[in-house]
XYZ file of C-alpha atoms in Angstrom:
378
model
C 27.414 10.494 31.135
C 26.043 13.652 33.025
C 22.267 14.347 32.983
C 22.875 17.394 30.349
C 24.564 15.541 28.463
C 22.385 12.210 28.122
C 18.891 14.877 27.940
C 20.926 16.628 25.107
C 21.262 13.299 23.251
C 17.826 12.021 23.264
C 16.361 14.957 22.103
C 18.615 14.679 18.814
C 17.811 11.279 18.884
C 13.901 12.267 18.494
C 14.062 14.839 15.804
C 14.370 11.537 13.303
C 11.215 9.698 14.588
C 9.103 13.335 15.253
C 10.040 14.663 12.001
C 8.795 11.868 10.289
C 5.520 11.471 12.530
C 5.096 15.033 11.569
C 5.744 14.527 7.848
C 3.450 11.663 8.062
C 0.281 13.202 8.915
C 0.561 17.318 10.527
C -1.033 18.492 6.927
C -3.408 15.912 6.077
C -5.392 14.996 9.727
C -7.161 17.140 10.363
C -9.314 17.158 7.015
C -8.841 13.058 6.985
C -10.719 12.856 10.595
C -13.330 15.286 9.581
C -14.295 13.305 6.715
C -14.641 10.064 8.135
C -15.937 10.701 11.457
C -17.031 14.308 11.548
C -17.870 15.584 14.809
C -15.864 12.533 16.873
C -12.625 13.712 15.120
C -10.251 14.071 18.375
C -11.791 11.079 19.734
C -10.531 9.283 16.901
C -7.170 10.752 16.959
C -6.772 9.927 20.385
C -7.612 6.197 19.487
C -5.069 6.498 16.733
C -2.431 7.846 19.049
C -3.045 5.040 21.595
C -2.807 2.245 19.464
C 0.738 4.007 18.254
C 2.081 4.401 21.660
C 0.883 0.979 22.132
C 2.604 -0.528 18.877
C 5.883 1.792 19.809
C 6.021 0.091 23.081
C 6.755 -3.461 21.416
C 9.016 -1.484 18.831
C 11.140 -0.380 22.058
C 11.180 -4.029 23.530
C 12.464 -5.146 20.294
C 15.140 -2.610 20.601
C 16.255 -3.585 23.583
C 15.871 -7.380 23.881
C 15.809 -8.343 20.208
C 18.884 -6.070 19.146
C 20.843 -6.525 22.319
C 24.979 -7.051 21.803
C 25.107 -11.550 21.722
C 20.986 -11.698 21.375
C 20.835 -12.188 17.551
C 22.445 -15.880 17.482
C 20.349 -16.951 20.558
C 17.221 -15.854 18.997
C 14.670 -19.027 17.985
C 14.757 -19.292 13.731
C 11.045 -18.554 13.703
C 11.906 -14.985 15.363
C 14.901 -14.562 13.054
C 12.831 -15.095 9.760
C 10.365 -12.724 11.024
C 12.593 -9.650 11.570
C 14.019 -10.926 8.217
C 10.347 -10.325 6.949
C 9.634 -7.119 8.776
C 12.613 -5.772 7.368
C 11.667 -6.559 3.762
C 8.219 -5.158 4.376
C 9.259 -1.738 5.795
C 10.984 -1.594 2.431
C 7.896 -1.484 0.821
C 5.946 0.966 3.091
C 9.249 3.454 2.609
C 8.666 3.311 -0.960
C 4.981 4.108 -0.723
C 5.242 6.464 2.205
C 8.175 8.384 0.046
C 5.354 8.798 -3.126
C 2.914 9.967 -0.231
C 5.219 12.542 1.623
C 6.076 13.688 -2.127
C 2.474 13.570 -3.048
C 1.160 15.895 0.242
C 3.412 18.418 -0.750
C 2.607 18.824 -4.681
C -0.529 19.149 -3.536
C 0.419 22.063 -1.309
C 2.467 23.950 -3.535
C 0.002 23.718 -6.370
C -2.943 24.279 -4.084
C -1.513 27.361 -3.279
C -0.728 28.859 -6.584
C -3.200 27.594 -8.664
C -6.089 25.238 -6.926
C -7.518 22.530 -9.075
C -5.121 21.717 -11.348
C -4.984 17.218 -10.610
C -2.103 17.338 -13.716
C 0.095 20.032 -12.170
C -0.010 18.012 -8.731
C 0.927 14.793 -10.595
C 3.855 16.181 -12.502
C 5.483 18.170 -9.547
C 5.198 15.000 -7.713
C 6.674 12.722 -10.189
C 9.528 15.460 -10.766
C 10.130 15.766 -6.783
C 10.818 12.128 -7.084
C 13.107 12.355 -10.314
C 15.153 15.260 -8.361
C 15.510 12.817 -5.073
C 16.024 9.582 -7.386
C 18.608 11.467 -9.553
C 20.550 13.258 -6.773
C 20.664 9.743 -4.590
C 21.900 7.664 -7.346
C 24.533 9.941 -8.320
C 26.016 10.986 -4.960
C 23.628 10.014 -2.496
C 21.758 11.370 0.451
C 24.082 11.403 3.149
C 24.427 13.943 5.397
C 21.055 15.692 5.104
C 20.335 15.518 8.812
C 20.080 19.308 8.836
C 17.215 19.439 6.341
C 15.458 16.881 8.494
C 16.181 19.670 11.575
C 15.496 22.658 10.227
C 12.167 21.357 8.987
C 11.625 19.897 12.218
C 12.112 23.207 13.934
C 10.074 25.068 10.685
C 6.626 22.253 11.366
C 6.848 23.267 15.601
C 6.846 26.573 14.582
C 4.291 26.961 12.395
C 2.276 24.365 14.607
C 2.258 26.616 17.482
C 1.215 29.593 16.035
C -1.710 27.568 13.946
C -2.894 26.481 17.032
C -2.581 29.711 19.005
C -4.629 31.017 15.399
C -7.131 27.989 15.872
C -7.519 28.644 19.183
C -8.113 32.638 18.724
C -11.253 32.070 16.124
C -12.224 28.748 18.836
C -12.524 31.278 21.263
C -14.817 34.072 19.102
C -16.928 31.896 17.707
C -17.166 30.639 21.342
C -18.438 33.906 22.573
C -20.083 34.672 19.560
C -22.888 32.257 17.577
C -21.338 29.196 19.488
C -19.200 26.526 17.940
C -20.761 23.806 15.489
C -18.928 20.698 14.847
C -18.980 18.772 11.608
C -21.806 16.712 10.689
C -21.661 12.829 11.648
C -21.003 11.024 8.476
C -23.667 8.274 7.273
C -20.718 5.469 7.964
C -21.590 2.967 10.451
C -19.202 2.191 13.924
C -17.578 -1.286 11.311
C -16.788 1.761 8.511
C -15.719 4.691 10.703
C -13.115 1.909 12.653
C -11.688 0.746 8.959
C -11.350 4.245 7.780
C -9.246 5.042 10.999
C -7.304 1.474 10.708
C -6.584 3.801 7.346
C -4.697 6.522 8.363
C -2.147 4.107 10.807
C 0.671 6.509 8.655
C -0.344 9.683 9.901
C 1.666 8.823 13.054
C 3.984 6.724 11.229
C 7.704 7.296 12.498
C 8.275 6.305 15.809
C 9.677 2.963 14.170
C 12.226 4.815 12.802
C 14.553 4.160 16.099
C 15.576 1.209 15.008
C 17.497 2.308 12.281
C 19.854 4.416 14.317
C 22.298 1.650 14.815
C 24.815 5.124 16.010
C 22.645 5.500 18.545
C 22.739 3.807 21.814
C 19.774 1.610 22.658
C 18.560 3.026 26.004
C 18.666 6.402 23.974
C 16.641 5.466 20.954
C 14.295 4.164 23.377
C 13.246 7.145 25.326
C 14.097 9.382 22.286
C 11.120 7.300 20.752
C 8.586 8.172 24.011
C 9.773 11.804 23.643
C 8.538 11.923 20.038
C 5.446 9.953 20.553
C 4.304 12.304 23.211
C 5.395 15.691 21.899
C 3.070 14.304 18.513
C 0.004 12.795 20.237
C -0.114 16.193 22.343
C 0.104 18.446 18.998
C -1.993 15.958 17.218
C -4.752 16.028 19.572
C -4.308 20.058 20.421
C -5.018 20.510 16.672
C -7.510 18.005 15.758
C -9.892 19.707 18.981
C -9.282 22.975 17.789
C -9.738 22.739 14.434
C -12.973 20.579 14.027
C -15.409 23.547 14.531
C -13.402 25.574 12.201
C -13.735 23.090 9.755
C -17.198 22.629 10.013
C -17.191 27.033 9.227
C -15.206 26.345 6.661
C -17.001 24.072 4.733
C -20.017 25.588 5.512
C -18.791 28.772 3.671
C -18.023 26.505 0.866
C -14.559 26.369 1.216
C -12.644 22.768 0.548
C -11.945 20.730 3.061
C -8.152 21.068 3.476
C -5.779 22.514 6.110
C -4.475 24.942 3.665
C -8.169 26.380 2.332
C -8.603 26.514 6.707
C -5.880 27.979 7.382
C -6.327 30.508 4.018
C -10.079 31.682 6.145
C -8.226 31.555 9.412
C -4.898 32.791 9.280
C -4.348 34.024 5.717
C -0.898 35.275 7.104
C 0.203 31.686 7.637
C -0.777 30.769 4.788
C 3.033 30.881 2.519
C 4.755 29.550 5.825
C 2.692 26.620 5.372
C 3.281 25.713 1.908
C 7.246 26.225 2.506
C 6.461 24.174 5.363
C 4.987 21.323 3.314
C 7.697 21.691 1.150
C 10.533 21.406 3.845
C 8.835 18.928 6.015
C 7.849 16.465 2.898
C 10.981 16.665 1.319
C 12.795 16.030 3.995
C 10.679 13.172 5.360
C 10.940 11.381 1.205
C 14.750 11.673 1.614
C 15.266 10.335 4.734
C 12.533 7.330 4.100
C 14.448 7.141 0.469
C 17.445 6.401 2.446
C 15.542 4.067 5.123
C 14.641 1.864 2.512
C 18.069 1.764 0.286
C 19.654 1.179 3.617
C 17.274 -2.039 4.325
C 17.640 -3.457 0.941
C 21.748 -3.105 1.489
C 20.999 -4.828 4.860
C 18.817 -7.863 3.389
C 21.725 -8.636 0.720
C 19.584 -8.295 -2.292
C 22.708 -8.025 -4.485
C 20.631 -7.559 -7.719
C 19.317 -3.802 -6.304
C 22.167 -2.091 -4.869
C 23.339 1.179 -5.595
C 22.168 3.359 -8.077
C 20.029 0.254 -9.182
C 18.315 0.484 -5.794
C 17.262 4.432 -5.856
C 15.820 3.699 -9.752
C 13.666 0.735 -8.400
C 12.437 2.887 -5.795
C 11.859 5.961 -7.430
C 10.392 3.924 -10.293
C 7.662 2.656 -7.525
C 7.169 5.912 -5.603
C 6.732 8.130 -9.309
C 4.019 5.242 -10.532
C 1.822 5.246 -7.182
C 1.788 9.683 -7.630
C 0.944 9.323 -10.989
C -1.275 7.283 -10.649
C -3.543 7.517 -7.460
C -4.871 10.350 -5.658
C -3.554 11.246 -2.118
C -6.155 9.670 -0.263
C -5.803 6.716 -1.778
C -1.678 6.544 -1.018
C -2.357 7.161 2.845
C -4.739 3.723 2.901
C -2.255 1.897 0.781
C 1.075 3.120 3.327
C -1.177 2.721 5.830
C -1.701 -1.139 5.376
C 1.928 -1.210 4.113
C 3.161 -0.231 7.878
C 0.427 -1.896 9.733
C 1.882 -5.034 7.985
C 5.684 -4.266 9.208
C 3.819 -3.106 12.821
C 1.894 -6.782 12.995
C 5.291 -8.562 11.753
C 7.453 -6.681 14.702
C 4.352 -7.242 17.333
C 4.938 -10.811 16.451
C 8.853 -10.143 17.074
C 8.013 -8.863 20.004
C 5.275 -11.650 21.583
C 7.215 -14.368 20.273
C 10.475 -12.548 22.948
C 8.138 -11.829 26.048
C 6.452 -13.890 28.422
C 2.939 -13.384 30.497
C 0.530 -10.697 29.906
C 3.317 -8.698 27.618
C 3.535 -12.211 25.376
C -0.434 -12.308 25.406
C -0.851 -8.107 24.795
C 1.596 -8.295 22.162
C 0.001 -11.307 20.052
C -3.526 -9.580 20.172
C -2.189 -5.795 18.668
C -0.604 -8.097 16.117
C -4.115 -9.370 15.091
C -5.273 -5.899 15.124
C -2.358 -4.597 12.758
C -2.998 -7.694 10.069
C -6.460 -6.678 10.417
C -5.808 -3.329 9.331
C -2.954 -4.371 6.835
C -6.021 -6.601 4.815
C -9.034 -4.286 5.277
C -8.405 -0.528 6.152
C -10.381 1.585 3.904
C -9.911 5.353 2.947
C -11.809 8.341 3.769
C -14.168 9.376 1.343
C-alpha cells in the first residue's frame, strides 16, 4: 500500500471517531467549563483531553492485541467475560448518549426560534427520536456514512470561522478595556474534579474504532490518534478563546450558552450553527443508534433483535429527553462511558505487562470513580 494511499485511508477512518467527539461535546463545552470552574476553564479541558488520550491509548492496545486474527481463543476467561461486559455496557451509554446528541440539538433549534420554551425542547427531542426509531426499524440506517461526512466537514467549518470570530473580539477587548475571565465558582478542588469526571462524554468517540471491524487494525489505530488530536487542539483553541467572551456575555446578561455567545459575537454565524447542531447531532444519534443495535446483535440477545431492538432503544433514549434536562443527560452518559472506559482499561491491564499493566489498572480506578460519583455542572 503506497503512502497516499494508506494517509487517504486513515483519514476516512477518523471522520467516525471525530464526528462523534465533535457531536459529543463542540456545542455544549464551552458553557459546561465556565460553569463549573470559571476562570480555569482550558485548564480543565486540557485535563479532560489528557485523561482521553490516555484512556484511547488502552482502547488502541485492545485493538491490536485483544482483537488480533487467533487472539480471542487464547485470551484468559476473566478477560473474555470482561469485553463480554464492556460490550453490554457501551450499549447502554449509546442509548443515553443518542437521547443526549438528540437532546443538544432540540435545544438549539428551539433556542434559536423561540428561547425558553422547556416543552418545545422536550417534544422536538422525543419526535427526533420517533423519526430515527421509526426510519431504523422499518429499513434501517445503513449507509448514512455521508451524513456523518458532510456534518463532519459542516462542524470544521463552522469551528474555524467561530474561532477566527472568538479570536477577533479576544483581540479588541485585548486592546481595549482588557479581557476579564469568569468568576471562580464557590466549588471546592473535591467538587470542581467531580463536575469534570462529569463531562467524560464531551470527548466521547475515540472508542468508536473498535467497531470498524472493515477497517484494518493498524488503520483504526492511528485513525483514532488523528481524531484525538485534531479534537483536543479545537477543544482547547475554543475553550481559551471563548472564556473571556463568556464572562462579557454574561455580564451583559445574556445566557450562558454557545448559541446566546455566538448571537453577541458573530450574529452572522448564528443559523450556520443551529443547522450545524442539527447535522452534527443527528448524525452522531444515528450512527450511536446503529452502534448499539449492532452490539446487542453481537451479544446474541435473541429477545431484542430487529425492529424489537430500535423500539427498546428509542423507548430509553425518548424517556431520558422527556424527562431530564440536558445537563443532567451529559453526567448520566458520562458515568455510562466512564463505566465501558474502566471495563476496557481492565481489558487492557489484565493483556499488558510492567508499567503499561500497572498504568492501565490505576486509569481503571479513576474511570469507576467517575462512573459512581461524577456530578453535573450547576
Amino acid at each position: 500500500m503506497t503512502a497516499d494511499r494508506r494517509r487517504r485511508d486513515v483519514l476516512l477512518a477518523a471522520a467516525t471517531p471525530l464526528a462523534s467527539i465533535f457531536g459529543s461535546g463542540f456545542l455544549i463545552i464551552v458553557p459546561l467549563l465556565t460553569r463549573s470552574i470559571g476562570p480555569y476553564a482550558v485548564v480543565g479541558m486540557a485535563v479532560v483531553c489528557l485523561t482521553a488520550w490516555l484512556v484511547g491509548n488502552a482502547i488502541r492496545h485492545n485493538v491490536l492485541r485483544v482483537e488480533a486474527p487467533g487472539r480471542a481463543g487464547t485470551l484468559p476467561a476473566g478477560v473474555r467475560r470482561l469485553e463480554r461486559a464492556s460490550d453490554a455496557t457501551i450499549i447502554v451509554a449509546y442509548v443515553i448518549s443518542v437521547a443526549l446528541y438528540v437532546r443538544i440539538l432540540a435545544q438549539f433549534v428551539v433556542g434559536y426560534v423561540e428561547p425558553g420554551m422547556a416543552g418545545a425542547e422536550h417534544a422536538l427531542a422525543v419526535g427526533a427520536i420517533a423519526l430515527i426509531t421509526a426510519v431504523g426499524a422499518i429499513r434501517g440506517l445503513h449507509g448514512l456514512d455521508l451524513l456523518e461526512r458532510v456534518a463532519l466537514a459542516a462542524v470544521l467549518l463552522l469551528v474555524t470561522a467561530i474561532v477566527v470570530a472568538f479570536a477577533v473580539d479576544d483581540l479588541a477587548l485585548l486592546t481595549g478595556t482588557g479581557l476579564e475571565l469568569p468568576p471562580t465558582p464557590g466549588n471546592g478542588l473535591t467538587d470542581s474534579a467531580l463536575v469534570l469526571g462529569g463531562i467524560v462524554i464531551t470527548v466521547q468517540g475515540f472508542e468508536t474504532i473498535r467497531y470498524l471491524p472493515h477497517v484494518a487494525p493498524a488503520t483504526r489505530v492511528a485513525a483514532s490518534r488523528v481524531a484525538q488530536l485534531v479534537s483536543t487542539v479545537v477543544y482547547l483553541l475554543l475553550v481559551a478563546l471563548a472564556t473571556p467572551l463568556m464572562a462579557q456575555a454574561v455580564a451583559s446578561g445574556a445566557d450562558d450558552t454557545l448559541l446566546e455567545l455566538v448571537e453577541l459575537v458573530a450574529p452572522a454565524l448564528v443559523l450556520p450553527l443551529v443547522l450545524c447542531a442539527v447535522l452534527s447531532q443527528l448524525s452522531a444519534a444515528i450512527a450511536d443508534t446503529e452502534a448499539g443495535i449492532g452490539n446487542i446483535a453481537a451479544l446474541g440477545w435473541t429477545t431484542f433483535t430487529g425492529r424489537r431492538a430500535y423500539l427498546l432503544l428509542g423507548v430509553v433514549a425518548a424517556a431520558l429527553v422527556a424527562t431530564l434536562d440536558t445537563y443532567a443527560i451529559v453526567v448520566i452518559a458520562s458515568r455510562a462511558f466512564a463505566a465501558y472506559y474502566a471495563l476496557q482499561c481492565l481489558v487492557a491491564g489484565r493483556t499488558s505487562r510492567g508499567a503499561a499493566r500497572c498504568g492501565y489498572t490505576v486509569l481503571a480506578v479513576l474511570m469507576a470513580a467517575i462512573a459512581v460519583l461524577a456530578r453535573p455542572a450547576t
